[in-house]
Amino acid sequence: MFLACQPSNSNSDTKVDKPNVLFIFADDLSYSAVGALGNDVVKTPHLDQLAANGTSFTHAYNMGGWNGAVCVASRAMIMSGRSVWRAREFTQRWRDKDQTAYKQTWAKLMEGEGYTTYMTGKWHIDARADTLFGRAENIKPGMPSDAWGKMGFMNVYRQQVLTGKKTIEDILPYGYNRPLNENDDSWLPSDSTKLGFWAGGKHWSEVVRDDALDFIADAKAKDDPFFMYLAFNAPHDPRQAPHEFVDMYEVEDMPIPKNWLPEYPYKDAIGCGQTLRDEALAPFPRTTYAIQKHIQEYYAIITHLDEQIGLIIKGLEDAGELDNTYIIFTADHGLSVGKHGLVGKQNMYDHSMRVPLFIAGPSLPQGQTNSNEVYLQDVMATALDIADVTKPAYVEFNSLLPQINNPALDGNYDKIYGCYTDTQRMIQEDQFKLIAYPNAGKLRLFNLDSDPEEMRDLSNDSDHKAKVNELFSELQSLQLAMGDTLILERSNYGD
């Protein structure tokens, strides 16, 4: 149970006069897969309670990524404070073991203000976790590989598929391209013998939970405030969960998304075809049963994740630390799981760009929602604000505390930028979103107010030509401001 953050007599009275900061990071969790944000099928009682005890930012976005592992860019941005293309450049300094670059990170900035820093779970950043955090343990890679076989198979065989020497079915290892039909039981999400999230003997979400509880027990006896960075691999694939969580969801009861498609018409031009690993998880063309099965497994691992989060918050309460701890929860990006005929996160639609973002803590308003458009990476600047750390000039993101304490304030951004490799660009302003596909010479325009599922492309409507041109020009300007080197040309996209 998560209690409201009210003053009490607790261990926090003896601490240095700064609050603790607990950051909880999920992987592949869409805003649309949390109960508190309107999903009445998935079971997320602890996240729902966290949202009720704080502020929910309902329109939090990731900027995108420079390769298929979108989480790499998302995590580099959140740790460095830099926007996507400048974060990409900055990661080279981490690889070069640049000590100054280490110091210019979220963890080191908190440490410099007297915080004990701790990290466990998924890392996927080009600097060792233990070079940035005072204590780091059970550091996990981008995803478990045991269940799926060697993860480099797509890179090895992609050219053979593209040249017709092999079919995609020839190269896919166990666990991909499924289920083929209702009788396909080749993959069972609760089968721990396939390792994956059970590699090491305990589900990785439970490892993060136990690590967190151990750290909280240690921190209870110390005076220094702490900054905990808890990074779950869940609900990333392989979407494995104990059978009791899978049994909570019947496949036939899983709702087919309103914007479901058997195949996305621009999938190859935008880099989301059969040779993208994430998209190869389900058969082409998509079937309603396959998507229902993937949604079932997605919801099961989300509910399992939610239980671990609840136990961590209960651990804070039991240790007398809850009343002096700000809790920030978000995810590195969303996931399609069948929407628009896509399965992964490598696209510019809200289901993949938009994430849940909840912030709760001492004296903050409860039960509040904020619909301003923000970036999820704003949580770094928010934590610095909580810790009374002066935000360095190189941090491009902004604290959300002013908007939490005064909901009438406008957001920090009047436009949202999105990108994926050299195949997709996006701008979102007010209720309109413009997506550009350079390799297809195609633009897509959506009115998010009247069409939140992004199903009606308005780009060819005569009534919206001016809006297309206006947003395209603004996207070009935004690209320059972001350090994007792939500047779009309007002449490549017809009239």
Coordinates of C-alpha atoms in Angstrom, one line a residue:
M1 CA 0.0 0.0 0.0
F2 CA 1.3 3.4 -0.9
L3 CA 0.4 6.1 1.7
A4 CA 0.0 9.8 1.1
C5 CA 3.1 11.7 1.8
Q6 CA 2.3 13.4 5.0
P7 CA 4.7 14.6 7.8
S8 CA 5.4 12.1 10.5
N9 CA 8.0 11.1 13.0
S10 CA 10.4 9.0 11.1
N11 CA 14.1 8.3 10.5
S12 CA 14.1 11.2 8.0
D13 CA 14.2 13.7 11.0
T14 CA 17.9 12.8 11.5
K15 CA 18.9 13.2 7.9
V16 CA 20.8 16.0 6.1
D17 CA 18.2 18.6 5.2
K18 CA 17.5 17.3 1.7
P19 CA 14.9 14.8 0.5
N20 CA 15.6 11.4 -1.0
V21 CA 14.9 10.9 -4.7
L22 CA 13.7 7.5 -6.0
F23 CA 13.6 7.2 -9.8
I24 CA 11.8 4.2 -11.2
F25 CA 12.4 3.5 -14.9
A26 CA 10.4 1.0 -17.0
D27 CA 11.3 -0.2 -20.5
D28 CA 8.8 -0.4 -23.4
L29 CA 5.9 0.9 -21.4
S30 CA 3.3 2.9 -23.3
Y31 CA 1.2 5.5 -21.7
S32 CA -1.8 3.5 -22.9
A33 CA -0.8 0.4 -20.9
V34 CA -1.4 1.9 -17.4
G35 CA -4.8 1.8 -15.6
A36 CA -4.5 5.3 -14.2
L37 CA -4.2 6.7 -17.8
G38 CA -7.4 5.1 -19.0
N39 CA -6.7 1.4 -19.7
D40 CA -9.5 -0.5 -17.9
V41 CA -8.1 -3.9 -18.8
V42 CA -4.5 -3.9 -17.5
K43 CA -4.0 -4.3 -13.8
T44 CA -1.6 -1.7 -12.3
P45 CA -2.9 -0.9 -8.8
H46 CA 0.4 0.4 -7.4
L47 CA 1.1 2.7 -10.3
D48 CA -2.5 3.9 -10.1
Q49 CA -2.0 4.7 -6.5
L50 CA 1.3 6.5 -7.2
A51 CA -0.5 8.6 -9.8
A52 CA -3.3 9.3 -7.2
N53 CA -0.7 10.5 -4.7
G54 CA 1.0 12.9 -7.1
T55 CA 0.9 14.5 -10.5
S56 CA 0.5 12.6 -13.7
F57 CA 1.9 14.2 -16.8
T58 CA -0.4 12.7 -19.5
H59 CA 1.6 13.9 -22.5
A60 CA 5.2 13.0 -21.8
Y61 CA 7.4 12.1 -24.9
N62 CA 10.7 10.6 -25.8
M63 CA 12.5 12.4 -28.7
G64 CA 13.3 9.1 -30.5
G65 CA 16.5 7.4 -31.3
W66 CA 19.4 7.0 -33.6
N67 CA 19.2 3.2 -34.0
G68 CA 16.8 0.3 -33.4
A69 CA 17.6 0.3 -29.7
V70 CA 15.6 3.4 -29.0
C71 CA 16.3 2.9 -25.3
V72 CA 20.0 3.7 -25.8
A73 CA 19.2 7.3 -26.9
S74 CA 16.5 7.7 -24.3
R75 CA 18.9 6.7 -21.5
A76 CA 21.8 8.8 -22.9
M77 CA 19.5 11.8 -22.9
I78 CA 18.3 11.3 -19.4
M79 CA 21.7 10.8 -17.9
S80 CA 23.5 13.5 -19.9
G81 CA 20.7 16.1 -20.0
R82 CA 21.3 16.7 -23.7
S83 CA 18.8 16.4 -26.5
V84 CA 19.0 13.4 -28.8
W85 CA 21.6 14.4 -31.4
R86 CA 23.9 16.2 -28.9
A87 CA 23.5 13.2 -26.6
R88 CA 24.7 10.9 -29.4
E89 CA 27.8 13.0 -29.8
F90 CA 28.3 13.2 -26.1
T91 CA 28.3 9.4 -25.7
Q92 CA 31.6 9.2 -27.5
R93 CA 33.2 11.1 -24.6
W94 CA 31.9 8.4 -22.3
R95 CA 33.4 5.7 -24.5
D96 CA 36.7 7.6 -24.4
K97 CA 36.5 7.6 -20.6
D98 CA 36.5 11.3 -20.4
Q99 CA 36.4 12.1 -16.7
T100 CA 34.7 15.5 -17.3
A101 CA 32.0 13.8 -19.3
Y102 CA 31.4 11.4 -16.3
K103 CA 31.0 14.4 -14.0
Q104 CA 28.4 16.0 -16.4
T105 CA 25.8 13.3 -15.5
W106 CA 22.7 13.2 -13.4
A107 CA 24.2 10.8 -10.9
K108 CA 27.4 12.8 -10.4
L109 CA 25.5 16.1 -10.1
M110 CA 23.4 14.5 -7.3
E111 CA 26.5 13.0 -5.6
G112 CA 28.1 16.5 -5.7
E113 CA 25.2 17.8 -3.6
G114 CA 25.8 15.2 -0.9
Y115 CA 23.6 12.3 -2.1
T116 CA 24.5 8.7 -1.7
T117 CA 23.8 7.4 -5.3
Y118 CA 22.7 3.9 -6.1
M119 CA 21.7 2.1 -9.3
T120 CA 20.5 -1.4 -10.2
G121 CA 18.9 -3.0 -13.3
K122 CA 19.0 -2.1 -17.0
W123 CA 21.8 0.3 -18.0
H124 CA 22.5 0.4 -21.7
I125 CA 24.6 3.5 -21.6
D126 CA 28.2 4.0 -22.9
A127 CA 29.7 4.6 -19.5
R128 CA 30.0 2.0 -16.8
A129 CA 27.3 2.3 -14.2
D130 CA 29.9 2.1 -11.4
T131 CA 31.8 5.1 -12.8
L132 CA 28.7 7.3 -12.3
F133 CA 27.0 5.8 -9.3
G134 CA 28.5 5.3 -5.8
R135 CA 27.1 1.9 -5.7
A136 CA 25.9 -0.2 -8.7
E137 CA 24.9 -3.8 -8.7
N138 CA 23.2 -6.5 -10.9
I139 CA 23.7 -4.3 -14.0
K140 CA 21.7 -5.8 -16.8
P141 CA 22.1 -5.4 -20.6
G142 CA 19.5 -4.0 -22.9
M143 CA 17.5 -7.3 -22.9
P144 CA 18.1 -10.9 -21.9
S145 CA 19.3 -13.0 -24.7
D146 CA 19.0 -16.5 -23.5
A147 CA 15.3 -16.9 -24.3
W148 CA 15.8 -15.6 -27.9
G149 CA 19.2 -17.0 -28.8
K150 CA 22.0 -14.7 -30.0
M151 CA 20.7 -11.2 -30.4
G152 CA 22.9 -10.4 -33.3
F153 CA 21.1 -12.6 -35.7
M154 CA 19.4 -9.8 -37.6
N155 CA 22.6 -8.0 -38.3
V156 CA 24.3 -11.2 -39.5
Y157 CA 21.6 -12.3 -41.8
R158 CA 19.8 -9.1 -42.8
Q159 CA 21.7 -8.7 -46.1
Q160 CA 20.9 -12.3 -47.1
V161 CA 17.2 -11.6 -46.5
L162 CA 17.3 -8.4 -48.4
T163 CA 19.1 -10.0 -51.4
G164 CA 16.7 -12.9 -51.4
K165 CA 19.2 -15.6 -50.4
K166 CA 17.2 -16.4 -47.3
T167 CA 13.6 -15.8 -46.1
I168 CA 12.9 -14.1 -42.8
E169 CA 11.5 -17.4 -41.6
D170 CA 14.8 -19.2 -42.3
I171 CA 16.8 -17.0 -39.9
L172 CA 14.4 -16.4 -37.0
P173 CA 15.3 -18.2 -33.8
Y174 CA 13.0 -19.6 -31.2
G175 CA 10.4 -17.2 -29.9
Y176 CA 9.9 -15.0 -33.0
N177 CA 7.3 -15.0 -35.7
R178 CA 4.6 -16.3 -33.4
P179 CA 2.0 -17.3 -32.6
L180 CA 1.2 -18.6 -36.1
N181 CA -2.3 -19.7 -35.0
E182 CA -4.4 -20.6 -31.9
N183 CA -2.6 -23.9 -31.6
D184 CA 0.9 -22.5 -31.6
D185 CA 2.3 -23.1 -28.1
S186 CA 5.9 -22.9 -29.1
W187 CA 6.5 -20.1 -26.6
L188 CA 5.2 -20.0 -23.1
P189 CA 5.8 -16.7 -21.2
S190 CA 5.8 -18.5 -17.8
D191 CA 8.4 -21.2 -18.8
S192 CA 11.4 -20.3 -16.7
T193 CA 13.5 -23.0 -18.3
K194 CA 13.9 -20.7 -21.3
L195 CA 15.9 -18.4 -19.0
G196 CA 15.5 -14.9 -20.4
F197 CA 14.2 -12.8 -17.5
W198 CA 14.8 -15.9 -15.3
A199 CA 18.5 -16.1 -16.2
G200 CA 20.3 -16.3 -12.8
G201 CA 17.4 -18.1 -11.1
K202 CA 15.2 -15.1 -10.2
H203 CA 13.0 -13.0 -12.5
W204 CA 14.9 -9.8 -13.2
S205 CA 12.1 -7.5 -12.0
E206 CA 12.3 -9.3 -8.6
V207 CA 16.1 -8.9 -8.6
V208 CA 15.6 -5.1 -8.9
R209 CA 13.0 -5.2 -6.1
D210 CA 15.3 -7.1 -3.7
D211 CA 18.3 -4.9 -4.5
A212 CA 16.2 -1.8 -3.8
L213 CA 14.9 -3.2 -0.5
D214 CA 18.4 -4.1 0.6
F215 CA 19.6 -0.6 -0.2
I216 CA 16.7 1.0 1.6
A217 CA 17.5 -1.1 4.7
D218 CA 21.1 0.1 4.6
A219 CA 20.2 3.8 3.9
K220 CA 17.8 3.8 6.9
A221 CA 20.8 3.9 9.3
K222 CA 22.6 6.7 7.5
D223 CA 22.2 10.5 7.5
D224 CA 22.9 11.2 3.9
P225 CA 20.0 11.6 1.5
F226 CA 19.9 9.1 -1.3
F227 CA 19.3 9.0 -5.0
M228 CA 18.1 5.6 -6.2
Y229 CA 18.0 4.8 -10.0
L230 CA 15.9 1.6 -10.3
A231 CA 15.8 0.5 -14.0
F232 CA 13.6 -2.4 -14.8
N233 CA 14.0 -4.3 -18.1
A234 CA 10.3 -5.1 -18.0
P235 CA 8.0 -5.0 -19.9
H236 CA 10.5 -5.4 -22.8
D237 CA 10.4 -8.7 -24.6
P238 CA 10.8 -11.5 -24.0
R239 CA 7.6 -10.7 -22.1
Q240 CA 7.9 -13.4 -19.4
A241 CA 6.0 -13.4 -16.2
P242 CA 5.0 -16.1 -13.6
H243 CA 2.0 -18.1 -14.6
E244 CA -0.3 -16.5 -12.1
F245 CA 0.1 -13.2 -13.8
V246 CA -0.4 -14.6 -17.3
D247 CA -3.5 -16.3 -16.0
M248 CA -5.0 -12.9 -15.0
Y249 CA -5.6 -12.3 -18.7
E250 CA -7.5 -14.4 -21.2
V251 CA -6.3 -14.1 -24.8
E252 CA -9.8 -13.8 -26.2
D253 CA -10.6 -10.9 -23.9
M254 CA -7.7 -8.8 -25.0
P255 CA -9.1 -5.8 -27.0
I256 CA -7.8 -5.3 -30.5
P257 CA -6.6 -1.8 -30.9
K258 CA -8.8 0.6 -32.8
N259 CA -5.9 1.5 -35.1
W260 CA -4.9 -2.2 -35.7
L261 CA -3.7 -2.9 -39.2
P262 CA -2.6 -6.2 -40.7
E263 CA 0.4 -4.4 -42.1
Y264 CA 1.7 -0.8 -42.0
P265 CA 1.9 0.5 -45.6
Y266 CA 5.2 2.4 -45.1
K267 CA 6.9 -0.2 -42.9
D268 CA 9.9 -0.8 -45.1
A269 CA 10.5 2.9 -45.9
I270 CA 10.5 3.8 -42.2
G271 CA 12.8 1.0 -41.1
C272 CA 10.1 -1.1 -39.5
G273 CA 10.0 -4.1 -41.9
Q274 CA 10.6 -7.7 -41.3
T275 CA 14.3 -7.3 -40.7
L276 CA 13.8 -5.1 -37.7
R277 CA 14.1 -7.3 -34.7
D278 CA 11.2 -5.9 -32.8
E279 CA 8.8 -6.2 -35.7
A280 CA 9.9 -9.8 -36.3
L281 CA 8.4 -10.9 -33.0
A282 CA 4.9 -11.3 -34.6
P283 CA 4.0 -12.8 -38.0
F284 CA 3.5 -10.7 -41.2
P285 CA 0.8 -9.8 -42.0
R286 CA -0.4 -9.3 -38.4
T287 CA -3.4 -11.4 -37.3
T288 CA -5.9 -10.5 -34.6
Y289 CA -5.0 -13.6 -32.6
A290 CA -1.3 -12.9 -32.7
I291 CA -1.8 -9.4 -31.5
Q292 CA -4.1 -10.5 -28.7
K293 CA -1.5 -13.0 -27.6
H294 CA 1.2 -10.4 -27.5
I295 CA -1.0 -8.0 -25.6
Q296 CA -1.8 -10.7 -23.0
E297 CA 1.9 -11.3 -22.4
Y298 CA 2.5 -7.6 -22.3
Y299 CA -0.1 -6.9 -19.7
A300 CA 1.0 -9.9 -17.6
I301 CA 4.6 -8.7 -17.3
I302 CA 3.3 -5.1 -16.6
T303 CA 1.2 -6.4 -13.7
H304 CA 4.2 -8.4 -12.4
L305 CA 6.3 -5.2 -12.7
D306 CA 3.6 -3.2 -10.9
E307 CA 3.7 -5.6 -7.9
Q308 CA 7.4 -5.2 -7.5
I309 CA 7.0 -1.4 -7.5
G310 CA 4.4 -1.7 -4.9
L311 CA 6.7 -3.7 -2.7
I312 CA 9.5 -1.2 -3.1
I313 CA 7.3 1.7 -2.0
K314 CA 6.1 -0.4 0.9
G315 CA 9.7 -0.9 1.8
L316 CA 10.2 2.8 1.9
E317 CA 7.2 3.2 4.2
D318 CA 8.4 0.4 6.5
A319 CA 11.9 2.0 6.8
G320 CA 10.4 5.4 7.7
E321 CA 11.7 7.0 4.5
L322 CA 8.5 7.5 2.5
D323 CA 7.7 10.9 4.0
N324 CA 11.0 12.3 2.9
T325 CA 11.2 10.7 -0.5
Y326 CA 10.2 12.1 -3.9
I327 CA 9.2 9.3 -6.3
I328 CA 9.5 9.7 -10.0
F329 CA 8.2 7.0 -12.4
T330 CA 8.4 6.9 -16.2
A331 CA 9.6 4.7 -19.1
D332 CA 12.2 5.1 -21.8
H333 CA 9.6 5.0 -24.6
G334 CA 6.3 3.3 -25.5
L335 CA 5.4 0.3 -27.7
S336 CA 3.0 -0.4 -30.5
V337 CA 2.0 -4.0 -29.7
G338 CA -0.2 -4.2 -32.9
K339 CA -1.2 -0.6 -33.3
H340 CA -0.9 0.6 -36.9
G341 CA 0.3 -2.9 -37.8
L342 CA 3.5 -2.3 -35.8
V343 CA 4.9 -4.2 -32.8
G344 CA 8.0 -2.2 -31.8
K345 CA 8.7 1.3 -30.7
Q346 CA 10.6 2.6 -33.7
N347 CA 7.9 5.0 -35.0
M348 CA 6.5 8.5 -34.4
Y349 CA 3.0 7.5 -33.2
D350 CA 1.9 8.4 -29.7
H351 CA 1.8 4.7 -28.6
S352 CA 5.5 4.5 -29.1
M353 CA 6.7 8.1 -28.3
R354 CA 4.5 8.8 -25.3
V355 CA 5.0 7.3 -21.8
P356 CA 3.5 7.5 -18.3
L357 CA 5.1 10.0 -16.0
F358 CA 4.2 10.3 -12.4
I359 CA 5.8 12.5 -9.7
A360 CA 4.8 12.3 -6.0
G361 CA 6.5 13.5 -2.9
P362 CA 6.4 15.7 0.3
S363 CA 4.1 18.7 0.0
L364 CA 3.4 18.1 -3.7
P365 CA -0.3 18.2 -4.9
Q366 CA -2.1 14.8 -5.0
G367 CA -4.5 13.5 -7.6
Q368 CA -3.4 16.1 -10.2
T369 CA -3.1 15.6 -13.9
N370 CA -1.2 17.9 -16.2
S371 CA -1.7 17.7 -20.0
N372 CA 1.2 20.0 -21.0
E373 CA 3.5 18.4 -23.5
V374 CA 6.8 17.5 -21.9
Y375 CA 9.8 15.3 -22.5
L376 CA 10.3 12.3 -20.2
Q377 CA 13.9 13.5 -19.9
D378 CA 12.6 16.5 -17.9
V379 CA 12.8 14.2 -14.9
M380 CA 16.6 14.8 -14.6
A381 CA 16.1 18.6 -14.3
T382 CA 13.2 17.9 -11.9
A383 CA 15.4 15.8 -9.6
L384 CA 18.1 18.4 -9.6
D385 CA 15.4 21.0 -8.7
I386 CA 14.2 18.8 -5.8
A387 CA 17.8 18.4 -4.6
D388 CA 18.4 22.1 -4.9
V389 CA 21.2 21.5 -7.5
T390 CA 21.8 24.4 -9.9
K391 CA 21.0 23.2 -13.3
P392 CA 24.1 23.4 -15.5
A393 CA 23.9 25.2 -18.8
Y394 CA 24.4 22.1 -20.8
V395 CA 21.2 20.5 -19.5
E396 CA 18.6 21.2 -22.2
F397 CA 15.6 19.8 -20.4
N398 CA 13.5 21.6 -17.7
S399 CA 12.2 21.0 -14.2
L400 CA 8.6 20.1 -13.9
L401 CA 8.2 21.3 -10.4
P402 CA 6.9 24.8 -11.4
Q403 CA 4.1 23.2 -13.4
I404 CA 3.3 20.8 -10.5
N405 CA 3.1 23.6 -8.0
N406 CA 1.2 25.9 -10.3
P407 CA -0.8 23.9 -12.9
A408 CA -2.0 27.1 -14.6
L409 CA 1.5 27.6 -16.0
D410 CA 2.1 26.8 -19.6
G411 CA 4.4 24.0 -20.5
N412 CA 8.2 24.3 -21.1
Y413 CA 7.8 23.5 -24.9
D414 CA 5.5 24.8 -27.6
K415 CA 6.6 22.1 -30.0
I416 CA 7.6 18.5 -29.6
Y417 CA 10.3 17.0 -31.8
G418 CA 10.7 13.3 -32.8
C419 CA 13.1 11.3 -34.9
Y420 CA 14.1 7.8 -35.8
T421 CA 17.4 7.2 -37.7
D422 CA 17.3 8.8 -41.1
T423 CA 13.9 7.4 -41.9
Q424 CA 11.4 9.4 -39.8
R425 CA 11.0 12.9 -38.4
M426 CA 8.1 14.5 -36.5
I427 CA 6.8 17.7 -35.1
Q428 CA 3.8 18.1 -32.8
E429 CA 2.3 21.5 -32.0
D430 CA -1.0 22.2 -30.4
Q431 CA -3.4 19.4 -31.6
F432 CA -1.5 18.7 -34.8
K433 CA 1.2 16.2 -35.5
L434 CA 3.2 16.1 -38.8
I435 CA 5.3 13.0 -39.6
A436 CA 7.8 12.9 -42.5
Y437 CA 9.1 9.8 -44.1
P438 CA 12.2 10.8 -46.2
N439 CA 12.7 7.5 -47.9
A440 CA 9.0 7.4 -49.0
G441 CA 8.6 11.1 -49.8
K442 CA 5.5 10.9 -47.7
L443 CA 4.0 13.3 -45.1
R444 CA 1.3 12.3 -42.6
L445 CA -0.8 14.9 -40.7
F446 CA -3.0 14.0 -37.7
N447 CA -5.4 16.1 -35.5
L448 CA -4.8 14.6 -32.1
D449 CA -7.8 16.2 -30.5
S450 CA -10.3 14.7 -32.9
D451 CA -8.3 11.7 -33.9
P452 CA -6.2 10.5 -30.8
E453 CA -5.6 7.1 -32.3
E454 CA -4.0 8.8 -35.4
M455 CA -6.1 7.0 -37.9
R456 CA -7.0 9.7 -40.4
D457 CA -4.2 11.2 -42.4
L458 CA -5.1 14.8 -43.3
S459 CA -1.9 15.6 -45.3
N460 CA -3.7 15.5 -48.6
D461 CA -6.8 17.4 -47.6
S462 CA -7.0 20.7 -49.3
D463 CA -8.2 22.3 -46.1
H464 CA -5.0 21.4 -44.3
K465 CA -2.4 22.3 -47.0
A466 CA -1.5 25.5 -45.1
K467 CA -1.1 23.6 -41.9
V468 CA 1.2 21.0 -43.5
N469 CA 3.4 23.7 -45.0
E470 CA 3.5 25.7 -41.7
L471 CA 4.5 22.6 -39.6
F472 CA 7.0 21.5 -42.2
S473 CA 8.8 24.9 -42.0
E474 CA 8.7 24.7 -38.2
L475 CA 10.1 21.2 -38.3
Q476 CA 13.0 22.4 -40.4
S477 CA 13.8 25.1 -37.8
L478 CA 13.4 22.6 -35.0
Q479 CA 15.8 20.2 -36.7
L480 CA 18.5 22.9 -36.8
A481 CA 17.9 23.8 -33.2
M482 CA 18.3 20.1 -32.2
G483 CA 21.5 19.6 -34.1
D484 CA 19.8 17.3 -36.6
T485 CA 22.0 16.8 -39.7
L486 CA 19.2 15.4 -41.9
I487 CA 17.4 18.6 -42.7
L488 CA 14.3 17.9 -44.7
E489 CA 13.5 19.5 -48.1
R490 CA 9.9 20.4 -48.8
S491 CA 10.3 19.7 -52.5
N492 CA 10.9 16.0 -51.8
Y493 CA 7.3 15.6 -50.5
G494 CA 5.2 16.7 -53.5
D495 CA 2.5 19.4 -53.2

